[in-house]
């Protein structure tokens, strides 16, 4: 059985990889055929799975979408019976965001950035490692995503309201701003951090002798 499926959000020329998982809860083995349910491709199975009792198997399909909204129609065939469902694809026009981050002296400074697009997805510029907050490995889903910027960055985002949050340790106040991204346009933002204290001048220095290089993505 399938409940209502959320739309797949696709921005600009990017492709979306969508996971499909099949779980055999029967007491006998089954053959599952996954295919398009309409159009010239409907006779060509995308995947055929032979699942033993209690076995689950998954795969990814890649989707692209032109302007507007499209619907992909699929059928899952089990023991000769078809279960049909629709997968909506929603396309977003894109624009560019350019950000510069300054310290209290007006100098470009590194900082941690949390960036959420209008599609409620987390984004990071190319060649930046996107990290993920994961304080409790038992939680059902991961936390916020962030990256470290060296002082400035730019990237392509879906049009709409984009949230940019910038933090720099415990000595600076965090900054949160919402930036409208317009299709085909470039939005430029300057973030000026306000420093509340300077512990190094008072003779205090930070140190960490226990570091894990937990790297993801690139």
PDB file of C-alpha atoms in Angstrom:
ATOM      1  CA  UNK A   1       0.000   0.000   0.000  1.00  0.00           C
ATOM      2  CA  UNK A   2       1.082   3.584  -0.616  1.00  0.00           C
ATOM      3  CA  UNK A   3       0.023   6.737   1.158  1.00  0.00           C
ATOM      4  CA  UNK A   4       0.090  10.248  -0.326  1.00  0.00           C
ATOM      5  CA  UNK A   5       3.522  10.968  -1.775  1.00  0.00           C
ATOM      6  CA  UNK A   6       5.221  14.358  -1.319  1.00  0.00           C
ATOM      7  CA  UNK A   7       6.346  16.217  -4.406  1.00  0.00           C
ATOM      8  CA  UNK A   8       9.983  16.007  -5.474  1.00  0.00           C
ATOM      9  CA  UNK A   9      11.522  19.477  -5.417  1.00  0.00           C
ATOM     10  CA  UNK A  10      13.912  20.181  -8.327  1.00  0.00           C
ATOM     11  CA  UNK A  11      15.796  23.463  -8.742  1.00  0.00           C
ATOM     12  CA  UNK A  12      17.120  24.759 -12.046  1.00  0.00           C
ATOM     13  CA  UNK A  13      19.170  22.245 -14.008  1.00  0.00           C
ATOM     14  CA  UNK A  14      19.790  20.060 -10.982  1.00  0.00           C
ATOM     15  CA  UNK A  15      18.589  16.467 -10.904  1.00  0.00           C
ATOM     16  CA  UNK A  16      16.835  14.852  -7.956  1.00  0.00           C
ATOM     17  CA  UNK A  17      17.656  11.339  -6.824  1.00  0.00           C
ATOM     18  CA  UNK A  18      14.603   9.698  -5.260  1.00  0.00           C
ATOM     19  CA  UNK A  19      14.901   6.498  -3.192  1.00  0.00           C
ATOM     20  CA  UNK A  20      12.400   3.659  -3.577  1.00  0.00           C
ATOM     21  CA  UNK A  21      12.343   0.827  -1.030  1.00  0.00           C
ATOM     22  CA  UNK A  22      10.377  -2.404  -1.304  1.00  0.00           C
ATOM     23  CA  UNK A  23       9.865  -4.600   1.757  1.00  0.00           C
ATOM     24  CA  UNK A  24       8.414  -8.100   1.490  1.00  0.00           C
ATOM     25  CA  UNK A  25       6.269  -8.639   4.588  1.00  0.00           C
ATOM     26  CA  UNK A  26       4.757 -11.844   3.229  1.00  0.00           C
ATOM     27  CA  UNK A  27       5.647 -15.363   4.328  1.00  0.00           C
ATOM     28  CA  UNK A  28       6.561 -16.330   0.772  1.00  0.00           C
ATOM     29  CA  UNK A  29       8.985 -15.020  -1.844  1.00  0.00           C
ATOM     30  CA  UNK A  30       7.603 -12.541  -4.373  1.00  0.00           C
ATOM     31  CA  UNK A  31       8.697 -11.006  -7.657  1.00  0.00           C
ATOM     32  CA  UNK A  32       8.143  -7.249  -7.820  1.00  0.00           C
ATOM     33  CA  UNK A  33       8.179  -5.356 -11.128  1.00  0.00           C
ATOM     34  CA  UNK A  34       8.517  -1.572 -10.964  1.00  0.00           C
ATOM     35  CA  UNK A  35       7.665   0.315 -14.172  1.00  0.00           C
ATOM     36  CA  UNK A  36       6.019   3.361 -15.714  1.00  0.00           C
ATOM     37  CA  UNK A  37       2.252   2.986 -15.891  1.00  0.00           C
ATOM     38  CA  UNK A  38       1.703   5.262 -18.898  1.00  0.00           C
ATOM     39  CA  UNK A  39       3.497   6.295 -22.081  1.00  0.00           C
ATOM     40  CA  UNK A  40       5.866   4.472 -24.424  1.00  0.00           C
ATOM     41  CA  UNK A  41       8.041   3.267 -21.519  1.00  0.00           C
ATOM     42  CA  UNK A  42       5.204   1.455 -19.741  1.00  0.00           C
ATOM     43  CA  UNK A  43       6.204  -1.949 -21.185  1.00  0.00           C
ATOM     44  CA  UNK A  44       9.808  -1.633 -20.027  1.00  0.00           C
ATOM     45  CA  UNK A  45      10.395  -2.555 -16.371  1.00  0.00           C
ATOM     46  CA  UNK A  46      12.639  -0.130 -14.500  1.00  0.00           C
ATOM     47  CA  UNK A  47      13.488  -2.711 -11.843  1.00  0.00           C
ATOM     48  CA  UNK A  48      12.591  -6.346 -11.215  1.00  0.00           C
ATOM     49  CA  UNK A  49      13.178  -7.562  -7.669  1.00  0.00           C
ATOM     50  CA  UNK A  50      13.011 -11.108  -6.297  1.00  0.00           C
ATOM     51  CA  UNK A  51      12.412 -10.667  -2.581  1.00  0.00           C
ATOM     52  CA  UNK A  52      12.565 -13.399   0.022  1.00  0.00           C
ATOM     53  CA  UNK A  53      10.282 -13.238   3.091  1.00  0.00           C
ATOM     54  CA  UNK A  54      11.328 -10.303   5.250  1.00  0.00           C
ATOM     55  CA  UNK A  55      13.779  -9.021   2.640  1.00  0.00           C
ATOM     56  CA  UNK A  56      13.934  -5.342   1.661  1.00  0.00           C
ATOM     57  CA  UNK A  57      15.705  -3.805  -1.305  1.00  0.00           C
ATOM     58  CA  UNK A  58      15.990  -0.239  -2.512  1.00  0.00           C
ATOM     59  CA  UNK A  59      17.292   1.801  -5.409  1.00  0.00           C
ATOM     60  CA  UNK A  60      17.479   5.404  -6.621  1.00  0.00           C
ATOM     61  CA  UNK A  61      15.873   6.920  -9.719  1.00  0.00           C
ATOM     62  CA  UNK A  62      17.093  10.235 -11.136  1.00  0.00           C
ATOM     63  CA  UNK A  63      14.559  12.879 -12.201  1.00  0.00           C
ATOM     64  CA  UNK A  64      14.773  16.176 -14.044  1.00  0.00           C
ATOM     65  CA  UNK A  65      11.931  18.596 -14.609  1.00  0.00           C
ATOM     66  CA  UNK A  66      11.245  21.558 -16.896  1.00  0.00           C
ATOM     67  CA  UNK A  67       9.460  24.705 -15.733  1.00  0.00           C
ATOM     68  CA  UNK A  68       6.238  24.080 -13.874  1.00  0.00           C
ATOM     69  CA  UNK A  69       4.962  20.890 -12.344  1.00  0.00           C
ATOM     70  CA  UNK A  70       4.999  17.423 -13.856  1.00  0.00           C
ATOM     71  CA  UNK A  71       3.717  14.046 -12.693  1.00  0.00           C
ATOM     72  CA  UNK A  72       5.511  10.731 -13.139  1.00  0.00           C
ATOM     73  CA  UNK A  73       3.183   7.720 -13.170  1.00  0.00           C
ATOM     74  CA  UNK A  74       4.393   4.343 -11.920  1.00  0.00           C
ATOM     75  CA  UNK A  75       3.048   0.864 -11.323  1.00  0.00           C
ATOM     76  CA  UNK A  76       4.242  -1.799  -8.901  1.00  0.00           C
ATOM     77  CA  UNK A  77       3.285  -5.279 -10.055  1.00  0.00           C
ATOM     78  CA  UNK A  78       3.154  -8.088  -7.480  1.00  0.00           C
ATOM     79  CA  UNK A  79       1.758 -11.499  -8.395  1.00  0.00           C
ATOM     80  CA  UNK A  80       0.166 -10.058 -11.519  1.00  0.00           C
ATOM     81  CA  UNK A  81      -1.634  -7.222  -9.713  1.00  0.00           C
ATOM     82  CA  UNK A  82      -0.754  -3.568 -10.396  1.00  0.00           C
ATOM     83  CA  UNK A  83      -0.589  -0.870  -7.740  1.00  0.00           C
ATOM     84  CA  UNK A  84      -0.441   2.478  -9.515  1.00  0.00           C
ATOM     85  CA  UNK A  85       0.723   5.767  -8.007  1.00  0.00           C
ATOM     86  CA  UNK A  86       1.773   9.258  -9.046  1.00  0.00           C
ATOM     87  CA  UNK A  87       4.969  11.064  -8.096  1.00  0.00           C
ATOM     88  CA  UNK A  88       4.629  14.864  -8.494  1.00  0.00           C
ATOM     89  CA  UNK A  89       7.722  16.762  -9.649  1.00  0.00           C
ATOM     90  CA  UNK A  90       7.876  20.455  -8.788  1.00  0.00           C
ATOM     91  CA  UNK A  91      10.376  22.659 -10.594  1.00  0.00           C
ATOM     92  CA  UNK A  92      11.802  25.879  -9.139  1.00  0.00           C
ATOM     93  CA  UNK A  93      13.381  28.707 -11.120  1.00  0.00           C
ATOM     94  CA  UNK A  94      16.754  29.737  -9.682  1.00  0.00           C
ATOM     95  CA  UNK A  95      18.798  32.810  -8.885  1.00  0.00           C
ATOM     96  CA  UNK A  96      22.219  33.504  -7.384  1.00  0.00           C
ATOM     97  CA  UNK A  97      23.174  34.480  -3.838  1.00  0.00           C
ATOM     98  CA  UNK A  98      26.475  36.211  -3.046  1.00  0.00           C
ATOM     99  CA  UNK A  99      27.444  36.627   0.621  1.00  0.00           C
ATOM    100  CA  UNK A 100      30.332  38.448   2.295  1.00  0.00           C
ATOM    101  CA  UNK A 101      31.003  38.090   6.027  1.00  0.00           C
ATOM    102  CA  UNK A 102      32.885  40.819   7.908  1.00  0.00           C
ATOM    103  CA  UNK A 103      34.198  40.942  11.467  1.00  0.00           C
ATOM    104  CA  UNK A 104      34.029  43.905  13.830  1.00  0.00           C
ATOM    105  CA  UNK A 105      36.942  45.550  12.011  1.00  0.00           C
ATOM    106  CA  UNK A 106      35.337  45.308   8.586  1.00  0.00           C
ATOM    107  CA  UNK A 107      37.662  42.495   7.452  1.00  0.00           C
ATOM    108  CA  UNK A 108      36.389  39.357   5.697  1.00  0.00           C
ATOM    109  CA  UNK A 109      36.306  36.566   8.268  1.00  0.00           C
ATOM    110  CA  UNK A 110      35.614  32.814   8.358  1.00  0.00           C
ATOM    111  CA  UNK A 111      32.333  31.697   9.924  1.00  0.00           C
ATOM    112  CA  UNK A 112      29.862  28.843  10.148  1.00  0.00           C
ATOM    113  CA  UNK A 113      26.810  29.204   7.884  1.00  0.00           C
ATOM    114  CA  UNK A 114      23.389  27.532   7.977  1.00  0.00           C
ATOM    115  CA  UNK A 115      21.615  28.137   4.663  1.00  0.00           C
ATOM    116  CA  UNK A 116      18.023  27.070   3.914  1.00  0.00           C
ATOM    117  CA  UNK A 117      16.462  27.607   0.497  1.00  0.00           C
ATOM    118  CA  UNK A 118      12.856  28.405  -0.364  1.00  0.00           C
ATOM    119  CA  UNK A 119      12.248  24.668  -0.870  1.00  0.00           C
ATOM    120  CA  UNK A 120      13.241  24.101   2.808  1.00  0.00           C
ATOM    121  CA  UNK A 121      16.369  22.202   1.740  1.00  0.00           C
ATOM    122  CA  UNK A 122      19.857  22.888   3.083  1.00  0.00           C
ATOM    123  CA  UNK A 123      22.466  24.168   0.620  1.00  0.00           C
ATOM    124  CA  UNK A 124      26.229  24.624   0.515  1.00  0.00           C
ATOM    125  CA  UNK A 125      28.458  26.169  -2.179  1.00  0.00           C
ATOM    126  CA  UNK A 126      30.587  24.014  -4.441  1.00  0.00           C
ATOM    127  CA  UNK A 127      33.901  22.874  -2.956  1.00  0.00           C
ATOM    128  CA  UNK A 128      32.569  23.347   0.588  1.00  0.00           C
ATOM    129  CA  UNK A 129      32.110  20.362   2.894  1.00  0.00           C
ATOM    130  CA  UNK A 130      28.528  20.261   4.162  1.00  0.00           C
ATOM    131  CA  UNK A 131      28.346  18.989   7.715  1.00  0.00           C
ATOM    132  CA  UNK A 132      25.405  17.793   9.760  1.00  0.00           C
ATOM    133  CA  UNK A 133      24.473  18.255  13.419  1.00  0.00           C
ATOM    134  CA  UNK A 134      24.001  14.798  14.927  1.00  0.00           C
ATOM    135  CA  UNK A 135      24.122  14.989  18.699  1.00  0.00           C
ATOM    136  CA  UNK A 136      22.140  11.799  19.337  1.00  0.00           C
ATOM    137  CA  UNK A 137      22.735   8.764  17.115  1.00  0.00           C
ATOM    138  CA  UNK A 138      19.380   7.341  18.238  1.00  0.00           C
ATOM    139  CA  UNK A 139      17.352  10.180  16.822  1.00  0.00           C
ATOM    140  CA  UNK A 140      15.118   9.293  13.843  1.00  0.00           C
ATOM    141  CA  UNK A 141      16.533  11.980  11.544  1.00  0.00           C
ATOM    142  CA  UNK A 142      19.609  14.222  11.442  1.00  0.00           C
ATOM    143  CA  UNK A 143      19.684  17.824  12.542  1.00  0.00           C
ATOM    144  CA  UNK A 144      20.696  21.057  10.833  1.00  0.00           C
ATOM    145  CA  UNK A 145      23.230  21.173   8.008  1.00  0.00           C
ATOM    146  CA  UNK A 146      25.991  23.777   7.860  1.00  0.00           C
ATOM    147  CA  UNK A 147      29.276  24.623   6.175  1.00  0.00           C
ATOM    148  CA  UNK A 148      32.304  26.782   6.940  1.00  0.00           C
ATOM    149  CA  UNK A 149      32.845  29.823   4.728  1.00  0.00           C
ATOM    150  CA  UNK A 150      36.237  31.522   4.415  1.00  0.00           C
ATOM    151  CA  UNK A 151      34.678  34.984   4.269  1.00  0.00           C
ATOM    152  CA  UNK A 152      32.651  35.020   1.063  1.00  0.00           C
ATOM    153  CA  UNK A 153      30.766  32.563  -1.108  1.00  0.00           C
ATOM    154  CA  UNK A 154      28.179  32.355  -3.865  1.00  0.00           C
ATOM    155  CA  UNK A 155      25.783  29.655  -5.018  1.00  0.00           C
ATOM    156  CA  UNK A 156      22.635  28.996  -7.038  1.00  0.00           C
ATOM    157  CA  UNK A 157      19.350  28.667  -5.130  1.00  0.00           C
ATOM    158  CA  UNK A 158      15.656  28.210  -5.898  1.00  0.00           C
ATOM    159  CA  UNK A 159      13.736  31.469  -6.167  1.00  0.00           C
ATOM    160  CA  UNK A 160      11.943  32.581  -3.024  1.00  0.00           C
ATOM    161  CA  UNK A 161      12.821  33.403   0.568  1.00  0.00           C
ATOM    162  CA  UNK A 162      16.231  32.037   1.622  1.00  0.00           C
ATOM    163  CA  UNK A 163      17.356  31.999   5.256  1.00  0.00           C
ATOM    164  CA  UNK A 164      21.029  32.677   6.037  1.00  0.00           C
ATOM    165  CA  UNK A 165      22.329  32.163   9.582  1.00  0.00           C
ATOM    166  CA  UNK A 166      25.946  33.045  10.413  1.00  0.00           C
ATOM    167  CA  UNK A 167      27.731  32.195  13.660  1.00  0.00           C
ATOM    168  CA  UNK A 168      31.367  32.621  14.740  1.00  0.00           C
ATOM    169  CA  UNK A 169      32.193  30.995  18.021  1.00  0.00           C
ATOM    170  CA  UNK A 170      31.051  32.227  21.423  1.00  0.00           C
ATOM    171  CA  UNK A 171      32.498  35.741  21.173  1.00  0.00           C
ATOM    172  CA  UNK A 172      30.233  36.998  18.369  1.00  0.00           C
ATOM    173  CA  UNK A 173      26.483  37.465  18.205  1.00  0.00           C
ATOM    174  CA  UNK A 174      24.791  35.214  15.633  1.00  0.00           C
ATOM    175  CA  UNK A 175      23.172  36.862  12.620  1.00  0.00           C
ATOM    176  CA  UNK A 176      20.047  35.595  10.884  1.00  0.00           C
ATOM    177  CA  UNK A 177      18.628  37.201   7.754  1.00  0.00           C
ATOM    178  CA  UNK A 178      16.039  36.297   5.123  1.00  0.00           C
ATOM    179  CA  UNK A 179      17.019  37.066   1.519  1.00  0.00           C
ATOM    180  CA  UNK A 180      14.578  37.094  -1.435  1.00  0.00           C
ATOM    181  CA  UNK A 181      16.041  35.156  -4.368  1.00  0.00           C
ATOM    182  CA  UNK A 182      14.647  36.268  -7.732  1.00  0.00           C
ATOM    183  CA  UNK A 183      14.736  34.059 -10.813  1.00  0.00           C
ATOM    184  CA  UNK A 184      17.700  34.910 -13.034  1.00  0.00           C
ATOM    185  CA  UNK A 185      18.930  37.635 -10.649  1.00  0.00           C
ATOM    186  CA  UNK A 186      21.805  37.956  -8.176  1.00  0.00           C
ATOM    187  CA  UNK A 187      21.166  38.919  -4.555  1.00  0.00           C
ATOM    188  CA  UNK A 188      24.168  40.349  -2.683  1.00  0.00           C
ATOM    189  CA  UNK A 189      24.306  40.277   1.120  1.00  0.00           C
ATOM    190  CA  UNK A 190      26.881  41.691   3.523  1.00  0.00           C
ATOM    191  CA  UNK A 191      26.866  40.193   7.012  1.00  0.00           C
ATOM    192  CA  UNK A 192      28.626  42.282   9.674  1.00  0.00           C
ATOM    193  CA  UNK A 193      29.284  40.372  12.881  1.00  0.00           C
ATOM    194  CA  UNK A 194      29.220  42.089  16.246  1.00  0.00           C
ATOM    195  CA  UNK A 195      31.853  40.987  18.752  1.00  0.00           C
ATOM    196  CA  UNK A 196      30.828  40.938  22.405  1.00  0.00           C
ATOM    197  CA  UNK A 197      34.132  39.966  24.004  1.00  0.00           C
ATOM    198  CA  UNK A 198      37.778  39.178  23.212  1.00  0.00           C
ATOM    199  CA  UNK A 199      39.024  36.501  25.584  1.00  0.00           C
ATOM    200  CA  UNK A 200      42.478  36.267  23.970  1.00  0.00           C
ATOM    201  CA  UNK A 201      43.206  39.854  24.990  1.00  0.00           C
ATOM    202  CA  UNK A 202      42.348  38.845  28.545  1.00  0.00           C
ATOM    203  CA  UNK A 203      44.818  35.974  28.411  1.00  0.00           C
ATOM    204  CA  UNK A 204      42.388  33.124  27.674  1.00  0.00           C
ATOM    205  CA  UNK A 205      42.936  30.737  24.759  1.00  0.00           C
ATOM    206  CA  UNK A 206      40.802  27.867  23.486  1.00  0.00           C
ATOM    207  CA  UNK A 207      42.118  24.360  22.998  1.00  0.00           C
ATOM    208  CA  UNK A 208      40.799  20.977  21.891  1.00  0.00           C
ATOM    209  CA  UNK A 209      42.731  17.731  22.214  1.00  0.00           C
ATOM    210  CA  UNK A 210      39.911  15.487  20.961  1.00  0.00           C
ATOM    211  CA  UNK A 211      38.966  16.130  17.325  1.00  0.00           C
ATOM    212  CA  UNK A 212      37.085  13.886  14.883  1.00  0.00           C
ATOM    213  CA  UNK A 213      37.346  14.714  11.172  1.00  0.00           C
ATOM    214  CA  UNK A 214      33.813  13.630  10.276  1.00  0.00           C
ATOM    215  CA  UNK A 215      33.736  14.524   6.591  1.00  0.00           C
ATOM    216  CA  UNK A 216      30.696  14.150   4.322  1.00  0.00           C
ATOM    217  CA  UNK A 217      29.861  14.863   0.679  1.00  0.00           C
ATOM    218  CA  UNK A 218      33.130  16.090  -0.854  1.00  0.00           C
TER     219      UNK A 218
END
